Amino acid sequence: MTITYLKRYWQLYALISLPLIYFLIFRYGPMYGVQIAFKDFNLFQGINGSEWIGFDAFREVFGMRDFYTTLRNTFMLNFLDLLVSFPAPILLAIMLYEVRFKWFKKLSQTILYIPHFISWVIIGGIVYQLFGNQSGMVNGVLESLGLNSIPFLTEKNPWLVTYLFTGVWQSAGWGTILYLAALTGVNKELFEAAEIDGASRLKRIWHITLPSIKPTIVTLLILNLGHMVSIGFDRPYIIGNTAVREYSDVLSTFVYRVGLESGQYTLATVVGLFQAVVGLIFVLGSNYISKKATGEGIL
């Protein structure tokens, strides 16, 4: 019976085997290298030939002052991103869903998600061209109007606003697609019935649209919370500079500077392992709280 079933649906199993092979090779395979965190890794002796040192590398990392500064910055930037960037695609999706003209909706979606495909290196160049102190276009306009220039990239608070705004611009459009996809499954008759009953547009959004995308919101929120202690390298490294290093230095730049530039692979692995463990705790914790509070979860 089982062999007959496999023969009948072998195409499906062949199709699912491709992502499984990918995950086994590129996701689970590299986990073999996690043991570097517990060894005095020597590039010439390899992983197996290096000496075990127990938790010495963890003590060294946790004794570094820079580690706690970058950990604080990572939490702060991710938390602010969650406050600013997470609701942006939800609002955009709701607004686009309410638009009646299909051509305008398609054009808006295309314009909004194009930034997602632009490299952070190019985005960094655009940011410096727009917001640079000396040659930035925005400050040039302000000065031509007789106003003082704003140090967007060289003072902490203006840099933070620039950093968050850039993140929203780059990612909001892509996130909007996910919520719009969820909204396509909503029964149109619900909106028509609510309209006949005299419900205003805001009430229809509150009582029909938002509950319809609630599972998607909860899922993405839990996944975002899982990344609270990890942060991409490109964005803070490219937009950051020495003038705002107190805010822009995060765990990923710490790993690059201390672990890779200095050739201390053990320390880099320790920080990576720390991020993975804390991220897992955040995912499990937020999933547990979400299930208790809303009945929705991903596990």
GROMACS .gro file of C-alpha atoms in nm:
model
  299
    1MET     CA    1   0.000   0.000   0.000
    2THR     CA    2   0.278   0.242   0.098
    3ILE     CA    3   0.489   0.161  -0.209
    4THR     CA    4   0.184   0.201  -0.433
    5TYR     CA    5   0.112   0.539  -0.271
    6LEU     CA    6   0.471   0.654  -0.318
    7LYS     CA    7   0.471   0.545  -0.683
    8ARG     CA    8   0.149   0.733  -0.747
    9TYR     CA    9   0.268   1.060  -0.590
   10TRP     CA   10   0.643   1.035  -0.650
   11GLN     CA   11   0.644   1.374  -0.826
   12LEU     CA   12   0.531   1.547  -0.505
   13TYR     CA   13   0.798   1.373  -0.297
   14ALA     CA   14   1.063   1.459  -0.557
   15LEU     CA   15   0.952   1.822  -0.540
   16ILE     CA   16   0.963   1.842  -0.158
   17SER     CA   17   1.301   1.667  -0.152
   18LEU     CA   18   1.471   1.970  -0.312
   19PRO     CA   19   1.407   2.213  -0.021
   20LEU     CA   20   1.479   1.931   0.226
   21ILE     CA   21   1.821   1.873   0.066
   22TYR     CA   22   1.884   2.248   0.070
   23PHE     CA   23   1.808   2.271   0.443
   24LEU     CA   24   2.015   1.962   0.524
   25ILE     CA   25   2.321   2.092   0.340
   26PHE     CA   26   2.307   2.467   0.404
   27ARG     CA   27   2.118   2.492   0.736
   28TYR     CA   28   2.184   2.177   0.937
   29GLY     CA   29   2.527   2.094   0.791
   30PRO     CA   30   2.696   2.415   0.915
   31MET     CA   31   2.572   2.338   1.270
   32TYR     CA   32   2.868   2.100   1.291
   33GLY     CA   33   3.084   2.412   1.321
   34VAL     CA   34   2.907   2.526   1.639
   35GLN     CA   35   3.165   2.327   1.839
   36ILE     CA   36   3.418   2.599   1.746
   37ALA     CA   37   3.261   2.803   2.028
   38PHE     CA   38   3.403   2.548   2.275
   39LYS     CA   39   3.746   2.510   2.112
   40ASP     CA   40   4.058   2.721   2.073
   41PHE     CA   41   4.006   2.712   1.697
   42ASN     CA   42   4.318   2.698   1.486
   43LEU     CA   43   4.268   2.743   1.113
   44PHE     CA   44   4.554   2.506   1.026
   45GLN     CA   45   4.454   2.231   1.271
   46GLY     CA   46   4.087   2.242   1.169
   47ILE     CA   47   3.783   2.188   1.388
   48ASN     CA   48   3.871   1.833   1.495
   49GLY     CA   49   4.237   1.913   1.564
   50SER     CA   50   4.172   2.223   1.777
   51GLU     CA   51   4.189   2.199   2.155
   52TRP     CA   52   3.874   2.198   2.371
   53ILE     CA   53   3.854   2.499   2.604
   54GLY     CA   54   3.506   2.457   2.753
   55PHE     CA   55   3.331   2.788   2.828
   56ASP     CA   56   3.648   3.004   2.832
   57ALA     CA   57   3.549   3.186   2.511
   58PHE     CA   58   3.204   3.262   2.655
   59ARG     CA   59   3.368   3.413   2.966
   60GLU     CA   60   3.593   3.625   2.743
   61VAL     CA   61   3.302   3.755   2.532
   62PHE     CA   62   3.079   3.822   2.834
   63GLY     CA   63   3.369   4.010   2.997
   64MET     CA   64   3.398   4.255   2.707
   65ARG     CA   65   3.239   4.597   2.758
   66ASP     CA   66   3.182   4.637   2.383
   67PHE     CA   67   2.969   4.323   2.382
   68TYR     CA   68   2.713   4.476   2.618
   69THR     CA   69   2.712   4.805   2.424
   70THR     CA   70   2.643   4.624   2.097
   71LEU     CA   71   2.385   4.400   2.265
   72ARG     CA   72   2.203   4.710   2.396
   73ASN     CA   73   2.214   4.874   2.053
   74THR     CA   74   2.087   4.556   1.886
   75PHE     CA   75   1.789   4.537   2.121
   76MET     CA   76   1.721   4.910   2.089
   77LEU     CA   77   1.732   4.921   1.707
   78ASN     CA   78   1.525   4.603   1.672
   79PHE     CA   79   1.269   4.725   1.927
   80LEU     CA   80   1.233   5.061   1.750
   81ASP     CA   81   1.212   4.881   1.416
   82LEU     CA   82   0.933   4.667   1.561
   83LEU     CA   83   0.744   4.977   1.675
   84VAL     CA   84   0.788   5.169   1.348
   85SER     CA   85   0.843   4.916   1.068
   86PHE     CA   86   0.606   4.639   1.180
   87PRO     CA   87   0.276   4.837   1.168
   88ALA     CA   88   0.371   5.013   0.840
   89PRO     CA   89   0.288   4.722   0.601
   90ILE     CA   90  -0.037   4.653   0.790
   91LEU     CA   91  -0.152   5.013   0.740
   92LEU     CA   92  -0.039   5.013   0.376
   93ALA     CA   93  -0.218   4.685   0.305
   94ILE     CA   94  -0.543   4.811   0.461
   95MET     CA   95  -0.524   5.137   0.264
   96LEU     CA   96  -0.448   4.960  -0.065
   97TYR     CA   97  -0.727   4.710  -0.003
   98GLU     CA   98  -0.973   4.998   0.030
   99VAL     CA   99  -0.863   5.153  -0.301
  100ARG     CA  100  -1.124   5.099  -0.573
  101PHE     CA  101  -0.912   5.166  -0.885
  102LYS     CA  102  -0.725   4.848  -0.976
  103TRP     CA  103  -0.465   5.025  -1.193
  104PHE     CA  104  -0.375   5.257  -0.903
  105LYS     CA  105  -0.352   4.962  -0.663
  106LYS     CA  106  -0.118   4.768  -0.894
  107LEU     CA  107   0.098   5.073  -0.962
  108SER     CA  108   0.124   5.150  -0.589
  109GLN     CA  109   0.223   4.791  -0.505
  110THR     CA  110   0.494   4.792  -0.771
  111ILE     CA  111   0.638   5.123  -0.652
  112LEU     CA  112   0.623   5.016  -0.288
  113TYR     CA  113   0.802   4.681  -0.315
  114ILE     CA  114   1.078   4.783  -0.561
  115PRO     CA  115   1.308   4.901  -0.274
  116HIS     CA  116   1.307   4.544  -0.136
  117PHE     CA  117   1.515   4.434  -0.437
  118ILE     CA  118   1.772   4.712  -0.406
  119SER     CA  119   2.102   4.626  -0.238
  120TRP     CA  120   2.180   4.799   0.092
  121VAL     CA  121   2.502   4.922  -0.068
  122ILE     CA  122   2.299   5.117  -0.324
  123ILE     CA  123   2.050   5.230  -0.060
  124GLY     CA  124   2.343   5.354   0.150
  125GLY     CA  125   2.466   5.559  -0.146
  126ILE     CA  126   2.118   5.708  -0.194
  127VAL     CA  127   2.096   5.793   0.177
  128TYR     CA  128   2.433   5.973   0.172
  129GLN     CA  129   2.335   6.162  -0.145
  130LEU     CA  130   2.007   6.273   0.011
  131PHE     CA  131   2.098   6.330   0.375
  132GLY     CA  132   2.474   6.401   0.375
  133ASN     CA  133   2.580   6.706   0.577
  134GLN     CA  134   2.783   6.879   0.307
  135SER     CA  135   2.655   6.746  -0.025
  136GLY     CA  136   2.313   6.608   0.074
  137MET     CA  137   2.021   6.724  -0.140
  138VAL     CA  138   1.785   6.773   0.157
  139ASN     CA  139   2.028   6.996   0.344
  140GLY     CA  140   2.099   7.185   0.021
  141VAL     CA  141   1.727   7.265  -0.010
  142LEU     CA  142   1.705   7.366   0.357
  143GLU     CA  143   2.004   7.600   0.324
  144SER     CA  144   1.866   7.754   0.004
  145LEU     CA  145   1.548   7.835   0.200
  146GLY     CA  146   1.755   8.005   0.471
  147LEU     CA  147   1.710   7.721   0.722
  148ASN     CA  148   1.976   7.543   0.925
  149SER     CA  149   2.101   7.210   0.794
  150ILE     CA  150   2.018   6.895   0.991
  151PRO     CA  151   2.297   6.649   1.081
  152PHE     CA  152   2.101   6.344   0.965
  153LEU     CA  153   2.401   6.111   0.966
  154THR     CA  154   2.638   6.258   1.223
  155GLU     CA  155   2.425   6.311   1.536
  156LYS     CA  156   2.261   6.030   1.730
  157ASN     CA  157   1.890   6.117   1.728
  158PRO     CA  158   1.868   6.242   1.365
  159TRP     CA  159   2.069   5.933   1.261
  160LEU     CA  160   1.826   5.708   1.446
  161VAL     CA  161   1.530   5.865   1.263
  162THR     CA  162   1.712   5.830   0.929
  163TYR     CA  163   1.794   5.466   1.008
  164LEU     CA  164   1.432   5.381   1.093
  165PHE     CA  165   1.289   5.574   0.795
  166THR     CA  166   1.526   5.390   0.559
  167GLY     CA  167   1.418   5.055   0.703
  168VAL     CA  168   1.048   5.136   0.656
  169TRP     CA  169   1.109   5.250   0.297
  170GLN     CA  170   1.304   4.934   0.213
  171SER     CA  171   1.082   4.671   0.374
  172ALA     CA  172   0.724   4.803   0.409
  173GLY     CA  173   0.624   4.730   0.049
  174TRP     CA  174   0.733   4.368   0.063
  175GLY     CA  175   0.551   4.309   0.392
  176THR     CA  176   0.240   4.466   0.241
  177ILE     CA  177   0.219   4.184  -0.015
  178LEU     CA  178   0.184   3.927   0.263
  179TYR     CA  179  -0.109   4.109   0.424
  180LEU     CA  180  -0.276   4.175   0.088
  181ALA     CA  181  -0.247   3.803   0.010
  182ALA     CA  182  -0.420   3.728   0.341
  183LEU     CA  183  -0.695   3.980   0.260
  184THR     CA  184  -0.775   3.815  -0.073
  185GLY     CA  185  -0.924   3.523   0.122
  186VAL     CA  186  -1.178   3.742   0.303
  187ASN     CA  187  -1.540   3.682   0.205
  188LYS     CA  188  -1.664   3.994   0.019
  189GLU     CA  189  -2.016   3.928   0.142
  190LEU     CA  190  -1.907   4.021   0.493
  191PHE     CA  191  -1.819   4.373   0.375
  192GLU     CA  192  -2.142   4.403   0.175
  193ALA     CA  193  -2.351   4.290   0.474
  194ALA     CA  194  -2.173   4.535   0.703
  195GLU     CA  195  -2.224   4.817   0.451
  196ILE     CA  196  -2.596   4.740   0.428
  197ASP     CA  197  -2.615   4.745   0.810
  198GLY     CA  198  -2.471   5.096   0.802
  199ALA     CA  199  -2.120   5.021   0.928
  200SER     CA  200  -1.873   5.297   0.846
  201ARG     CA  201  -1.546   5.224   0.666
  202LEU     CA  202  -1.349   5.243   0.991
  203LYS     CA  203  -1.587   4.998   1.160
  204ARG     CA  204  -1.556   4.757   0.864
  205ILE     CA  205  -1.178   4.775   0.892
  206TRP     CA  206  -1.187   4.723   1.269
  207HIS     CA  207  -1.442   4.438   1.278
  208ILE     CA  208  -1.368   4.255   0.948
  209THR     CA  209  -1.034   4.348   0.791
  210LEU     CA  210  -0.814   4.339   1.101
  211PRO     CA  211  -0.957   4.013   1.245
  212SER     CA  212  -0.913   3.853   0.900
  213ILE     CA  213  -0.538   3.920   0.896
  214LYS     CA  214  -0.486   3.858   1.268
  215PRO     CA  215  -0.323   3.512   1.220
  216THR     CA  216  -0.076   3.663   0.970
  217ILE     CA  217   0.000   3.953   1.207
  218VAL     CA  218   0.061   3.716   1.499
  219THR     CA  219   0.283   3.484   1.292
  220LEU     CA  220   0.499   3.767   1.159
  221LEU     CA  221   0.516   3.930   1.505
  222ILE     CA  222   0.644   3.607   1.663
  223LEU     CA  223   0.902   3.565   1.386
  224ASN     CA  224   1.013   3.927   1.430
  225LEU     CA  225   1.048   3.880   1.805
  226GLY     CA  226   1.272   3.582   1.733
  227HIS     CA  227   1.515   3.821   1.562
  228MET     CA  228   1.529   4.071   1.849
  229VAL     CA  229   1.885   3.977   1.937
  230SER     CA  230   2.008   3.935   1.581
  231ILE     CA  231   2.035   4.212   1.326
  232GLY     CA  232   2.146   4.232   0.966
  233PHE     CA  233   2.501   4.346   0.903
  234ASP     CA  234   2.448   4.564   0.593
  235ARG     CA  235   2.213   4.832   0.720
  236PRO     CA  236   2.387   4.949   1.041
  237TYR     CA  237   2.733   4.905   0.886
  238ILE     CA  238   2.662   5.105   0.569
  239ILE     CA  239   2.448   5.382   0.720
  240GLY     CA  240   2.652   5.399   1.040
  241ASN     CA  241   2.981   5.584   1.089
  242THR     CA  242   3.225   5.668   1.367
  243ALA     CA  243   3.027   5.980   1.471
  244VAL     CA  244   2.724   5.768   1.568
  245ARG     CA  245   2.904   5.450   1.662
  246GLU     CA  246   2.752   5.465   2.011
  247TYR     CA  247   2.420   5.369   1.845
  248SER     CA  248   2.523   5.201   1.518
  249ASP     CA  249   2.763   4.941   1.660
  250VAL     CA  250   2.557   4.621   1.689
  251LEU     CA  251   2.629   4.251   1.741
  252SER     CA  252   2.677   4.178   1.370
  253THR     CA  253   2.937   4.457   1.332
  254PHE     CA  254   3.093   4.342   1.662
  255VAL     CA  255   3.131   3.990   1.518
  256TYR     CA  256   3.283   4.133   1.199
  257ARG     CA  257   3.524   4.362   1.383
  258VAL     CA  258   3.632   4.141   1.674
  259GLY     CA  259   3.571   3.794   1.533
  260LEU     CA  260   3.654   3.808   1.164
  261GLU     CA  261   3.886   4.110   1.117
  262SER     CA  262   4.099   3.990   1.409
  263GLY     CA  263   4.076   3.626   1.304
  264GLN     CA  264   3.916   3.523   1.639
  265TYR     CA  265   3.669   3.276   1.492
  266THR     CA  266   3.592   3.124   1.831
  267LEU     CA  267   3.461   3.458   1.963
  268ALA     CA  268   3.253   3.512   1.647
  269THR     CA  269   3.097   3.167   1.690
  270VAL     CA  270   3.022   3.233   2.057
  271VAL     CA  271   2.829   3.549   1.969
  272GLY     CA  272   2.645   3.368   1.687
  273LEU     CA  273   2.549   3.083   1.920
  274PHE     CA  274   2.435   3.332   2.185
  275GLN     CA  275   2.212   3.506   1.928
  276ALA     CA  276   2.062   3.175   1.814
  277VAL     CA  277   1.983   3.056   2.168
  278VAL     CA  278   1.831   3.388   2.279
  279GLY     CA  279   1.634   3.409   1.951
  280LEU     CA  280   1.492   3.061   2.013
  281ILE     CA  281   1.391   3.161   2.367
  282PHE     CA  282   1.217   3.472   2.230
  283VAL     CA  283   1.027   3.270   1.967
  284LEU     CA  284   0.912   3.005   2.217
  285GLY     CA  285   0.825   3.267   2.480
  286SER     CA  286   0.630   3.493   2.243
  287ASN     CA  287   0.454   3.191   2.093
  288TYR     CA  288   0.348   3.076   2.442
  289ILE     CA  289   0.223   3.424   2.539
  290SER     CA  290   0.041   3.463   2.205
  291LYS     CA  291  -0.136   3.128   2.247
  292LYS     CA  292  -0.246   3.222   2.598
  293ALA     CA  293  -0.361   3.571   2.500
  294THR     CA  294  -0.509   3.527   2.152
  295GLY     CA  295  -0.523   3.153   2.086
  296GLU     CA  296  -0.295   3.203   1.782
  297GLY     CA  297   0.059   3.066   1.750
  298ILE     CA  298   0.305   2.911   1.509
  299LEU     CA  299   0.398   2.600   1.709
   0.00000   0.00000   0.00000
